[in-house]
Coordinates of C-alpha atoms in Angstrom, one line a residue:
Chain A
M1 CA 203.1 46.0 104.8
S2 CA 204.7 45.3 101.5
E3 CA 201.4 44.4 99.9
S4 CA 200.0 47.8 100.4
S5 CA 203.1 49.7 99.5
K6 CA 203.0 51.4 96.1
M7 CA 205.4 51.0 93.3
K8 CA 207.4 54.0 92.4
S9 CA 205.9 55.8 89.5
E10 CA 208.2 57.1 86.8
S11 CA 205.8 58.6 84.3
K12 CA 202.2 58.4 83.3
P13 CA 201.7 55.7 80.6
A14 CA 200.2 56.9 77.3
F15 CA 197.9 53.9 76.9
A16 CA 195.7 51.7 79.1
V17 CA 196.5 48.7 76.9
E18 CA 199.5 48.4 74.6
I19 CA 200.0 45.3 72.6
R20 CA 203.0 45.3 70.3
N21 CA 203.8 42.6 67.7
L22 CA 202.1 39.9 69.7
V23 CA 202.8 36.4 68.5
K24 CA 201.4 33.3 70.1
T25 CA 202.3 29.9 68.7
Y26 CA 200.9 26.6 70.0
R27 CA 202.6 23.3 69.4
S28 CA 200.7 20.0 68.9
S29 CA 200.9 17.3 71.5
F30 CA 204.1 15.7 70.1
K31 CA 205.5 19.1 69.1
R32 CA 205.5 18.1 65.5
E33 CA 203.3 20.9 64.2
T34 CA 203.0 24.5 65.2
F35 CA 199.9 26.7 65.0
R36 CA 200.1 30.5 65.1
A37 CA 197.0 31.6 66.9
V38 CA 198.1 35.3 67.0
D39 CA 200.3 36.6 64.3
D40 CA 202.0 39.9 64.9
V41 CA 199.1 41.8 66.4
S42 CA 199.6 45.3 67.6
L43 CA 196.9 47.5 69.2
S44 CA 196.7 50.2 71.7
I45 CA 193.8 51.5 73.8
A46 CA 193.8 54.9 75.3
A47 CA 192.6 55.3 78.9
G48 CA 188.8 55.7 79.0
E49 CA 188.3 54.3 75.6
V50 CA 185.9 51.5 74.6
Y51 CA 187.7 49.2 72.2
G52 CA 186.0 46.3 70.4
L53 CA 187.9 43.3 68.9
I54 CA 185.8 41.4 66.4
G55 CA 186.5 38.4 64.3
P56 CA 185.2 34.9 63.5
N57 CA 185.6 32.0 65.9
G58 CA 189.3 30.9 66.2
S59 CA 190.6 34.1 64.9
G60 CA 192.7 34.8 67.9
K61 CA 190.5 37.2 69.9
S62 CA 190.5 35.2 73.1
T63 CA 194.2 34.4 72.9
T64 CA 195.0 38.1 72.6
M65 CA 192.8 38.7 75.7
K66 CA 194.4 35.9 77.6
A67 CA 197.9 37.2 76.8
L68 CA 196.8 40.6 78.2
L69 CA 195.6 38.8 81.4
G70 CA 198.7 36.7 81.8
L71 CA 196.9 33.5 81.2
V72 CA 199.1 32.7 78.3
A73 CA 202.7 33.8 77.7
P74 CA 203.4 35.5 74.4
T75 CA 205.8 33.6 72.1
S76 CA 207.1 37.1 71.2
G77 CA 205.9 40.6 71.5
I78 CA 204.8 42.9 74.4
C79 CA 201.6 43.2 76.3
N80 CA 201.4 46.1 78.7
V81 CA 198.6 47.3 81.0
F82 CA 199.0 50.9 82.1
G83 CA 202.7 50.5 81.3
C84 CA 203.1 47.4 83.4
D85 CA 204.1 44.1 81.9
A86 CA 200.9 42.0 81.7
R87 CA 202.7 38.9 82.9
R88 CA 203.3 40.5 86.3
V89 CA 200.7 39.7 89.0
D90 CA 200.7 43.4 89.9
A91 CA 199.1 44.4 86.6
R92 CA 196.0 42.4 87.5
S93 CA 195.1 44.7 90.4
E94 CA 193.8 47.1 87.7
I95 CA 192.1 44.6 85.5
G96 CA 188.6 43.2 85.8
F97 CA 187.8 40.2 83.5
L98 CA 184.6 38.6 82.5
P99 CA 185.2 35.4 80.6
E100 CA 182.8 34.0 78.0
N101 CA 180.0 32.0 79.6
P102 CA 181.5 32.3 83.1
Y103 CA 181.0 29.5 85.6
F104 CA 181.3 30.2 89.2
Y105 CA 181.3 28.0 92.3
K106 CA 177.7 26.7 92.3
H107 CA 177.7 26.2 96.0
Q108 CA 178.0 29.9 96.7
T109 CA 175.4 32.6 96.6
A110 CA 175.9 35.8 94.6
A111 CA 176.9 37.8 97.7
E112 CA 179.4 35.0 98.8
T113 CA 180.9 35.0 95.3
L114 CA 181.5 38.7 95.3
K115 CA 182.9 38.6 98.8
F116 CA 185.3 35.8 97.8
Y117 CA 186.6 37.8 94.8
G118 CA 186.8 40.9 96.9
K119 CA 188.9 39.2 99.6
L120 CA 191.2 37.9 96.9
C121 CA 191.8 41.5 95.9
G122 CA 192.5 42.4 99.6
I123 CA 189.2 44.2 100.3
R124 CA 187.9 43.5 103.8
G125 CA 185.3 44.4 106.4
K126 CA 182.8 47.2 105.9
E127 CA 184.4 48.3 102.6
L128 CA 183.8 44.8 101.2
K129 CA 180.2 44.7 102.4
N130 CA 179.4 48.1 100.9
R131 CA 181.1 47.2 97.6
V132 CA 179.1 43.9 97.4
D133 CA 175.8 45.8 98.1
E134 CA 176.7 48.4 95.6
L135 CA 177.6 45.9 92.8
L136 CA 174.5 43.7 93.4
D137 CA 172.4 46.9 93.0
L138 CA 174.4 47.8 89.9
V139 CA 173.7 44.5 88.2
S140 CA 170.2 44.3 89.6
L141 CA 170.7 41.1 91.5
N142 CA 169.9 42.3 95.0
H143 CA 166.7 40.3 95.1
A144 CA 168.6 37.0 94.5
R145 CA 171.7 37.8 96.5
N146 CA 171.3 34.9 98.9
R147 CA 170.3 32.3 96.3
R148 CA 172.9 29.7 95.3
L149 CA 174.3 30.1 91.8
N150 CA 173.1 26.7 90.7
G151 CA 169.6 28.2 90.5
Y152 CA 170.7 31.1 88.4
S153 CA 169.9 31.6 84.7
K154 CA 172.7 32.2 82.2
G155 CA 171.9 35.9 82.1
M156 CA 172.1 36.2 85.9
L157 CA 175.4 34.4 85.9
Q158 CA 176.7 36.8 83.3
R159 CA 175.7 39.7 85.6
V160 CA 177.4 38.0 88.6
G161 CA 180.5 37.7 86.3
L162 CA 180.3 41.4 85.5
A163 CA 180.0 42.3 89.2
Q164 CA 183.0 40.2 90.1
A165 CA 185.0 41.8 87.4
L166 CA 184.2 45.2 88.9
I167 CA 184.8 44.2 92.5
Q168 CA 188.2 46.0 93.0
N169 CA 187.2 49.1 91.0
P170 CA 189.5 48.2 88.1
K171 CA 190.6 50.8 85.6
L172 CA 190.5 48.3 82.8
L173 CA 187.6 46.0 82.1
V174 CA 188.1 43.1 79.7
L175 CA 184.9 41.5 78.5
D176 CA 184.8 38.4 76.4
E177 CA 181.4 38.1 74.8
P178 CA 179.7 40.0 77.6
T179 CA 176.2 39.4 76.3
A180 CA 176.5 35.7 75.2
G181 CA 173.3 33.9 76.1
V182 CA 171.7 37.0 77.6
D183 CA 168.2 38.0 76.5
P184 CA 167.8 41.4 74.7
I185 CA 166.7 43.2 77.9
G186 CA 169.7 41.9 79.9
S187 CA 171.9 42.6 76.9
R188 CA 170.7 46.2 76.9
E189 CA 171.3 46.5 80.6
I190 CA 174.9 45.4 80.1
R191 CA 175.3 47.9 77.2
D192 CA 173.9 50.7 79.5
L193 CA 176.4 49.5 82.2
I194 CA 179.3 49.8 79.7
F195 CA 178.2 53.4 78.9
R196 CA 178.0 54.2 82.6
L197 CA 181.5 52.7 83.2
K198 CA 182.8 54.6 80.3
E199 CA 181.5 57.8 81.8
D200 CA 183.3 56.9 85.0
G201 CA 186.6 56.7 83.0
V202 CA 186.9 52.9 82.9
T203 CA 188.7 51.6 79.9
I204 CA 186.9 48.7 78.2
F205 CA 188.3 46.1 75.9
L206 CA 185.6 43.8 74.6
C207 CA 185.2 40.9 72.2
S208 CA 181.8 40.2 70.7
H209 CA 180.1 38.5 67.8
L210 CA 177.2 40.9 68.0
L211 CA 178.5 43.5 65.6
E212 CA 175.5 45.8 66.1
Q213 CA 176.4 45.9 69.8
V214 CA 180.0 46.6 69.1
Q215 CA 179.0 49.4 66.8
E216 CA 176.8 50.9 69.5
V217 CA 179.3 51.0 72.4
C218 CA 182.8 51.1 70.9
D219 CA 184.9 54.1 70.1
R220 CA 187.4 52.1 68.1
V221 CA 187.2 48.6 66.6
G222 CA 189.9 46.1 65.5
I223 CA 189.1 43.3 63.1
I224 CA 191.1 40.2 63.5
F225 CA 191.2 37.3 61.0
E226 CA 193.4 34.2 61.2
G227 CA 195.4 35.7 63.9
Q228 CA 196.2 38.9 62.1
M229 CA 194.8 42.4 62.6
V230 CA 193.3 43.2 59.2
N231 CA 191.6 46.5 59.9
E232 CA 191.5 49.0 62.8
G233 CA 190.1 52.4 63.4
T234 CA 187.3 54.5 64.8
L235 CA 183.8 53.5 63.8
E236 CA 183.4 56.5 61.6
E237 CA 186.6 55.6 59.8
L238 CA 185.6 52.0 59.3
T239 CA 181.9 52.3 58.5
S240 CA 181.1 55.5 56.8
I241 CA 180.8 55.5 53.0
E242 CA 182.6 58.7 52.0
S243 CA 180.8 59.2 48.7
Q244 CA 177.2 58.9 50.2
H245 CA 175.0 61.1 52.5
E246 CA 171.9 60.2 54.5
L247 CA 169.0 62.5 55.3
V248 CA 166.3 61.6 57.7
I249 CA 163.3 63.9 57.4
E250 CA 160.3 63.9 59.7
N251 CA 156.8 64.8 58.6
A252 CA 157.8 65.2 55.0
D253 CA 154.8 65.2 52.6
D254 CA 154.9 63.6 49.0
S255 CA 155.5 66.9 47.3
L256 CA 158.6 67.6 49.4
L257 CA 160.0 64.2 48.6
E258 CA 159.3 64.7 44.9
S259 CA 161.0 68.0 45.0
I260 CA 164.1 66.5 46.6
T261 CA 164.2 63.6 44.0
E262 CA 163.8 66.2 41.2
L263 CA 166.7 68.3 42.7
V264 CA 169.0 65.3 42.8
K265 CA 168.1 64.5 39.1
Q266 CA 169.1 68.1 38.2
H267 CA 172.6 67.5 39.6
S268 CA 173.0 64.2 37.9
S269 CA 175.7 65.7 35.6
S270 CA 178.0 66.0 38.6
G271 CA 177.5 62.3 39.3
A272 CA 174.8 62.7 42.0
K273 CA 172.1 60.1 42.1
L274 CA 169.5 58.9 44.6
V275 CA 170.5 55.5 45.8
S276 CA 167.6 54.6 48.0
S277 CA 164.7 56.2 49.9
G278 CA 162.1 54.9 52.3
K279 CA 161.0 54.7 55.9
P280 CA 163.7 54.0 58.4
R281 CA 163.0 50.8 60.3
S282 CA 163.1 50.2 64.0
S283 CA 165.3 47.3 65.1
L284 CA 163.8 44.1 66.2
E285 CA 165.7 44.5 69.5
K286 CA 164.1 47.9 70.1
L287 CA 160.6 46.4 69.2
F288 CA 161.2 43.5 71.7
I289 CA 162.3 45.8 74.5
E290 CA 159.3 48.2 74.0
T291 CA 156.9 45.2 74.0
A292 CA 158.4 43.7 77.1
N293 CA 158.5 47.0 78.9
S294 CA 154.9 47.7 78.2
R295 CA 153.9 44.2 79.4
I296 CA 155.9 44.7 82.6
K297 CA 154.2 48.1 83.1
N298 CA 150.7 46.6 82.5
S299 CA 151.3 43.7 84.9
K300 CA 152.5 46.1 87.6
E301 CA 149.4 48.3 87.1
N302 CA 147.1 45.2 87.3
K303 CA 148.7 44.2 90.6
Chain B
M1 CA 211.9 48.4 78.0
A2 CA 211.2 51.5 79.9
T3 CA 209.1 50.8 83.0
N4 CA 206.8 53.7 82.8
T5 CA 204.3 52.0 85.1
Q6 CA 201.7 54.0 87.0
H7 CA 200.9 53.4 90.6
F8 CA 200.3 49.7 91.0
Q9 CA 199.7 47.9 94.2
K10 CA 202.6 45.6 94.6
T11 CA 201.4 42.0 95.1
S12 CA 203.4 40.0 97.6
F13 CA 204.9 36.7 96.4
L14 CA 203.2 34.9 99.2
S15 CA 200.2 36.2 101.2
F16 CA 198.8 34.1 104.1
S17 CA 195.6 36.0 104.1
R18 CA 195.0 35.3 100.4
I19 CA 196.0 31.6 100.9
G20 CA 193.5 31.6 103.9
V21 CA 190.7 33.0 101.7
I22 CA 191.2 30.3 99.0
A23 CA 191.7 27.6 101.7
S24 CA 188.5 28.5 103.5
H25 CA 186.6 28.7 100.2
T26 CA 187.9 25.2 99.3
F27 CA 186.9 23.9 102.7
T28 CA 183.4 25.3 102.4
Q29 CA 183.2 23.9 98.8
L30 CA 184.0 20.4 100.1
V31 CA 181.8 20.6 103.2
R32 CA 178.9 21.5 100.9
M33 CA 179.6 18.4 98.9
K34 CA 178.5 16.6 102.1
V35 CA 181.7 14.8 102.8
F36 CA 181.0 14.8 106.5
Y37 CA 178.3 12.2 106.0
F38 CA 181.1 9.8 106.2
L39 CA 181.3 10.6 110.0
V40 CA 177.9 9.0 110.5
V41 CA 179.1 5.8 108.8
F42 CA 182.2 5.9 111.0
V43 CA 180.1 6.2 114.2
I44 CA 177.9 3.3 113.1
L45 CA 181.0 1.2 112.2
L46 CA 182.7 1.8 115.5
W47 CA 179.5 1.3 117.5
A48 CA 179.1 -2.1 115.7
A49 CA 182.8 -3.0 116.4
K50 CA 182.3 -2.1 120.1
Q51 CA 179.4 -4.5 120.3
I52 CA 181.4 -7.5 119.0
I53 CA 182.3 -9.9 121.8
L54 CA 184.8 -12.5 120.5
P55 CA 184.0 -16.2 121.3
N56 CA 186.9 -16.7 123.6
Q57 CA 185.8 -13.7 125.7
T58 CA 182.4 -15.0 126.7
G59 CA 183.7 -16.9 129.7
G60 CA 185.9 -13.9 130.6
D61 CA 189.0 -16.0 130.7
G62 CA 190.4 -15.2 127.2
S63 CA 192.4 -12.1 126.2
P64 CA 190.1 -9.0 126.4
E65 CA 192.8 -7.1 124.5
Q66 CA 191.6 -8.7 121.3
E67 CA 188.4 -6.8 121.4
L68 CA 190.1 -3.5 122.0
R69 CA 192.5 -4.4 119.1
L70 CA 189.5 -5.0 116.9
L71 CA 188.0 -1.7 117.8
K72 CA 191.2 0.2 117.2
S73 CA 192.0 -1.5 113.9
T74 CA 188.5 -0.9 112.6
G75 CA 188.8 2.8 113.6
F76 CA 192.3 3.3 112.1
A77 CA 191.4 1.4 108.9
A78 CA 188.3 3.7 108.4
M79 CA 190.4 6.8 109.2
N80 CA 193.1 5.7 106.8
M81 CA 190.6 5.0 104.1
F82 CA 188.6 8.2 104.5
S83 CA 191.7 10.5 104.7
M84 CA 193.4 8.7 101.8
L85 CA 190.3 8.9 99.6
L86 CA 189.7 12.5 100.4
A87 CA 193.3 13.5 99.9
L88 CA 193.4 11.7 96.6
S89 CA 190.0 12.6 95.1
A90 CA 189.5 16.1 96.4
T91 CA 192.9 17.3 95.4
A92 CA 192.9 15.5 92.1
L93 CA 189.5 17.0 91.3
L94 CA 189.8 20.6 92.4
I95 CA 192.2 22.2 90.0
P96 CA 191.1 20.3 86.8
K97 CA 187.5 21.2 87.7
D98 CA 188.5 24.9 88.1
I99 CA 190.2 24.7 84.7
E100 CA 187.2 22.9 83.1
D101 CA 184.7 25.3 84.5
R102 CA 186.9 28.3 83.7
T103 CA 186.6 29.6 87.3
I104 CA 190.4 29.6 87.3
Y105 CA 190.3 32.5 84.8
T106 CA 188.4 34.7 87.2
I107 CA 190.8 33.8 90.1
L108 CA 194.1 34.1 88.3
C109 CA 192.9 37.3 86.7
K110 CA 192.8 38.9 90.1
P111 CA 196.1 39.8 91.8
V112 CA 196.6 36.2 93.0
P113 CA 200.1 34.6 92.5
R114 CA 199.8 31.0 91.3
L115 CA 201.6 29.7 94.4
D116 CA 198.9 31.2 96.6
Y117 CA 196.3 29.5 94.6
L118 CA 198.0 26.1 94.8
L119 CA 198.7 26.4 98.5
G120 CA 195.1 27.7 99.2
K121 CA 193.6 24.7 97.4
L122 CA 195.8 22.2 99.1
L123 CA 195.4 23.7 102.6
G124 CA 191.6 23.7 102.1
V125 CA 191.6 20.0 101.5
L126 CA 194.1 19.4 104.4
V127 CA 192.0 21.4 106.9
L128 CA 189.0 19.3 105.9
I129 CA 190.9 16.1 106.5
F130 CA 192.3 17.4 109.7
V131 CA 188.8 18.4 111.1
S132 CA 187.4 15.0 110.0
L133 CA 190.3 13.1 111.6
V134 CA 189.9 15.1 114.9
A135 CA 186.2 14.2 114.9
M136 CA 187.0 10.5 114.1
D137 CA 189.7 10.5 116.8
L138 CA 187.2 11.8 119.4
V139 CA 184.6 9.1 118.4
L140 CA 187.3 6.4 118.5
S141 CA 188.5 7.7 121.9
F142 CA 185.0 7.7 123.3
F143 CA 184.2 4.2 122.2
L144 CA 187.6 2.9 123.3
H145 CA 187.4 4.5 126.7
Q146 CA 183.9 3.1 127.2
K147 CA 184.9 -0.4 126.2
A148 CA 188.2 -0.4 128.1
S149 CA 186.9 1.1 131.3
G150 CA 184.0 -1.5 131.2
M151 CA 186.5 -4.3 130.8
I152 CA 188.8 -3.0 133.5
A153 CA 185.9 -2.7 136.0
L154 CA 184.8 -6.3 135.1
Q155 CA 188.3 -7.7 135.4
T156 CA 188.9 -5.9 138.7
E157 CA 185.7 -7.2 140.1
Q158 CA 186.5 -10.8 139.1
L159 CA 190.1 -10.6 140.4
V160 CA 189.0 -9.1 143.7
A161 CA 186.3 -11.8 144.1
R162 CA 189.1 -14.4 143.7
G163 CA 191.1 -12.7 146.4
T164 CA 193.9 -11.7 144.0
P165 CA 196.5 -9.3 145.7
Q166 CA 196.4 -5.7 144.6
E167 CA 199.9 -5.9 143.0
V168 CA 198.9 -8.8 140.8
I169 CA 195.6 -7.0 139.9
N170 CA 197.6 -3.9 138.8
E171 CA 200.0 -6.0 136.8
Q172 CA 197.2 -7.8 135.0
L173 CA 195.3 -4.6 134.3
A174 CA 198.4 -2.8 133.0
G175 CA 198.2 -4.7 129.7
L176 CA 194.6 -3.9 129.3
K177 CA 195.1 -0.3 130.0
A178 CA 197.9 -0.1 127.4
H179 CA 195.2 -1.3 124.9
G180 CA 192.8 1.4 126.0
L181 CA 192.7 5.1 125.5
T182 CA 196.2 6.4 125.6
I183 CA 198.1 9.3 124.0
N184 CA 199.3 6.7 121.3
I185 CA 195.8 6.7 119.8
H186 CA 196.2 10.4 119.0
F187 CA 199.8 9.9 117.8
A188 CA 198.4 7.3 115.3
T189 CA 195.8 9.8 114.2
I190 CA 198.5 12.4 113.6
A191 CA 200.5 9.8 111.5
I192 CA 197.4 9.2 109.4
F193 CA 197.1 12.9 108.9
L194 CA 200.8 13.1 107.9
K195 CA 200.2 10.4 105.3
A196 CA 197.2 12.3 103.9
I197 CA 199.4 15.4 103.6
V198 CA 201.9 13.5 101.5
I199 CA 199.2 11.9 99.3
A200 CA 197.4 15.2 98.8
S201 CA 200.6 16.9 97.7
I202 CA 201.4 14.1 95.3
A203 CA 197.9 14.5 93.8
L204 CA 198.4 18.2 93.6
L205 CA 201.7 17.8 91.7
I206 CA 200.1 15.4 89.2
S207 CA 197.0 17.6 88.7
T208 CA 199.2 20.5 87.7
F209 CA 200.5 18.9 84.6
S210 CA 197.8 16.3 83.9
S211 CA 194.9 17.2 81.6
S212 CA 192.4 14.7 83.0
T213 CA 191.1 14.0 86.5
L214 CA 191.1 10.2 85.7
F215 CA 194.8 10.2 84.8
T216 CA 195.6 12.2 88.0
L217 CA 193.6 9.7 90.1
I218 CA 195.2 6.6 88.5
L219 CA 198.7 7.9 88.7
T220 CA 198.4 9.1 92.3
L221 CA 196.9 5.7 93.2
I222 CA 199.9 3.9 91.6
I223 CA 202.3 6.1 93.5
I224 CA 200.4 5.4 96.8
V225 CA 200.6 1.6 96.2
I226 CA 204.4 2.0 95.4
G227 CA 204.7 4.1 98.5
L228 CA 203.1 1.4 100.6
I229 CA 205.1 -1.5 99.3
Q230 CA 208.5 0.0 98.5
A231 CA 209.8 -0.6 102.0
D232 CA 209.2 -4.4 101.6
A233 CA 210.9 -4.4 98.2
R234 CA 213.9 -2.5 99.6
E235 CA 214.1 -4.9 102.5
Y236 CA 214.0 -7.9 100.1
A237 CA 216.7 -6.3 97.9
T238 CA 218.9 -5.6 100.9
M239 CA 218.5 -9.2 102.1
M240 CA 219.4 -10.5 98.6
A241 CA 222.5 -8.2 98.5
Q242 CA 223.6 -9.6 101.9
F243 CA 223.6 -13.0 100.2
G244 CA 225.7 -11.6 97.4
E245 CA 222.8 -11.5 94.9
Q246 CA 222.9 -8.0 93.4
N247 CA 220.0 -8.2 91.0
K248 CA 217.8 -5.7 89.1
L249 CA 215.4 -5.5 91.9
S250 CA 218.0 -3.9 94.2
N251 CA 218.6 -1.2 91.7
I252 CA 214.9 -0.6 91.0
S253 CA 214.1 -0.5 94.7
L254 CA 216.9 2.0 95.2
G255 CA 215.5 4.2 92.4
V256 CA 212.0 3.9 93.7
A257 CA 213.2 5.0 97.2
I258 CA 214.6 8.2 95.7
F259 CA 211.6 9.2 93.7
F260 CA 208.6 7.9 95.6
P261 CA 207.5 8.5 99.2
D262 CA 207.8 5.7 101.7
L263 CA 204.3 5.7 103.1
Q264 CA 205.0 2.6 105.2
F265 CA 207.5 4.6 107.2
L266 CA 204.7 7.0 108.2
S267 CA 202.5 4.1 109.4
I268 CA 202.6 3.7 113.1
E269 CA 199.0 2.4 113.6
D270 CA 200.0 -1.3 113.7
G271 CA 202.2 -0.7 116.7
V272 CA 199.4 1.3 118.4
I273 CA 196.9 -1.4 117.7
D274 CA 199.3 -3.9 119.4
G275 CA 199.3 -1.6 122.5
R276 CA 202.9 -0.4 122.0
N277 CA 204.1 3.0 123.0
V278 CA 205.1 5.5 120.4
P279 CA 208.3 7.4 121.4
M280 CA 208.3 11.1 120.8
S281 CA 211.5 10.7 118.7
I282 CA 209.5 8.6 116.2
M283 CA 206.8 11.2 116.1
L284 CA 209.3 13.9 115.4
Q285 CA 211.0 11.8 112.7
I286 CA 207.8 11.0 110.8
S287 CA 206.7 14.6 111.0
M288 CA 210.0 15.8 109.6
V289 CA 209.8 13.3 106.8
A290 CA 206.2 14.1 105.9
I291 CA 207.0 17.9 105.9
L292 CA 210.0 17.3 103.7
Y293 CA 207.9 15.3 101.2
F294 CA 205.2 18.0 101.3
A295 CA 207.7 20.7 100.6
I296 CA 209.3 18.9 97.7
Y297 CA 206.0 18.1 96.0
V298 CA 204.6 21.6 96.6
V299 CA 207.8 23.2 95.1
L300 CA 207.6 20.8 92.1
S301 CA 203.8 21.6 91.7
W302 CA 204.6 25.3 91.7
F303 CA 207.3 24.8 89.0
A304 CA 204.8 22.9 86.8
F305 CA 202.0 25.4 87.4
R306 CA 203.7 28.8 87.3
K307 CA 204.0 28.8 83.5
K308 CA 200.9 26.7 82.8
E309 CA 198.8 28.2 80.1
F310 CA 195.0 28.2 80.1

C-alpha cells in the first residue's frame, strides 16, 4: 500500500529542525496594514537536543512553532523537519505537538482520546492498545483512563496532551508552554518526562514562560523579541558570567570562611574581590515538593 | 532545495480508513450530544397523527386517504425539519468549534491531509442523519402500515357487507393501498437524505472561510431559502419571458440557478403524500444532481480550507 511505502532516502539530514530566514506577515482584515509576526528568524536543532524558545507574549514564538507544524505558511523562508519541508503532511509523521492549554473532545475518555489520535497515525489493533496502556502509565493517568475528559483538571488535560503528542513515537516533540496551569508536582513530572525522552533520543523544541524550567531542561536556548531572534546559544554561553566564580563549601567553619575572605583581599591588586557570600537557598518549588511528598507518605502510612 | 529527507512515511492524499476514523469520531460526538432524543419526539408525533380521525371519516363514507395523507405529511415534515436542522447546525458548528477549542491543532499536526479531515467531519454528520432517517422511516412505515391495513380491513368488511363485487372492491381499495406503505415512502426518505447531503456540504463550505458559527448558520439558512424558492422564481421569469417581458428578475433567477442549489428539484415528498408513484428515472436524476452538488461544494470547501491558517 502506498501509505506504508517509504520515501527514498538520499542522505541523513544534519538537523532535526532547520528554520532559515523565516518571515511571517499577517494582513489586517481589509489588507491595509501588515504585521510582521516573525522577522527573519533562523534556528537549527540537532537530533536529540532540547531547545527552548523564550520571549514575551506576542514575540512570535507560537507563530514559529505553527510554521514548523504546517499550521501557517511562511511568507518567506524555509522550515524543515528532518530535512522534509514542514508544509508537507509527511513531515508530521515524525512530529508530536502539545499546544498551549490543549482542549480535547470532552465526550471522550483519556483512553478513547489516545486511541483516536493513534488511529489517525495509522496505528491499529494490539499495537494501539499496548501503546495506549504504555502512555497512560507514562503520564500517570491509568487510574482515570475511563473517565470522560470533562471531569479532568487542567494538569490532567496537559498530561493527556503530552500522551497524544507521543502516540506515534515521534522523533520530534514540539511543546508550547508544557507546564501552563500545572501544579509544581505535575510540572516536575513533565520535566522528568522531558529528561526521559531526551535519553531516548527524542528531539524537543519547547516554548515556555517559566525561565527556570527552560534553564533546567534545555541544552540550547533562543530568545525571541518582536519577531526577531535576539540571542541564541547554549545555556553556559548565555548565562555564565565569565569574570566570576562560585564556590559552594559544605561544613565550613567561621575560621575557614575568614581565611578565604582574607586570601581574596590579598589578591585585590589583581582586581579580585569578594562579591557575595552566604548560605545557598533551596527553591520554593523544591520546598513545596518536599512538603507535599512527606504529606503523601504520612497519609499512606496512616492508612 | 536539496531533498535530503530521511525515511518518512508517505501520507496518501486520501485515506478511507483515516476518513472513517474522523467520521466515526464525529458520529460518536454528535450521538453523545443526545441528538437521538428527537426520535422519541418523532414517535409521539406520529402516534398522535395516527390517532387523528378527520370529521368526514367518522361515518366511514368520506375519503380515508386524507388521514393517511396527514400521517405521511406529518412524518415527512418532521424528517425534513430534523435532517435539515442537523445538517445545518452540526456541520456549521463542528469545524469552528474545533478551531475555537484548538483541537484542530492536535489533529492537523498528525499526518492527516486537510481533505481527509473535511470529508471525515462531513461524513460523520451524514451518517448520523442517515441512521436517524432510517429509524424515522421505519417508525413512519410501521404507523402507516398499521393505519392503512386497519382501514383496508374496515373498508373490505363494509363493502362485502353491502354485497359489492370483488372487482369493485379491488378497484376501490387500490387508491387506499397507494396511500399506504409502498416503496415510494422509502424513496421520499432517500430524497430527504439527498437534500440533507446538499445542505450539509453548503454549511461545510461556508464554515471553511467564515470565522463565526452564527455567520455560517445565517448564510447557510439564506442559501437554503433561496434553494427552496428559486424554482418558483425561475418559472415566473420564464413565464414573463414568454409574454415578451424580459425583466431584471429573469436575469437574477438565471444567475441564482447557476450559483445556488435547486432544493425544490430534490423534493419528491409532495407527490408521495398524494399517493403518486416515483419512477426510478426520477430517483436516479435527483441522486445524480445531489451528488454533483455535493462534489462541487466539497471541492470548493477543500480549496478554501487547504491553505487556511490557524
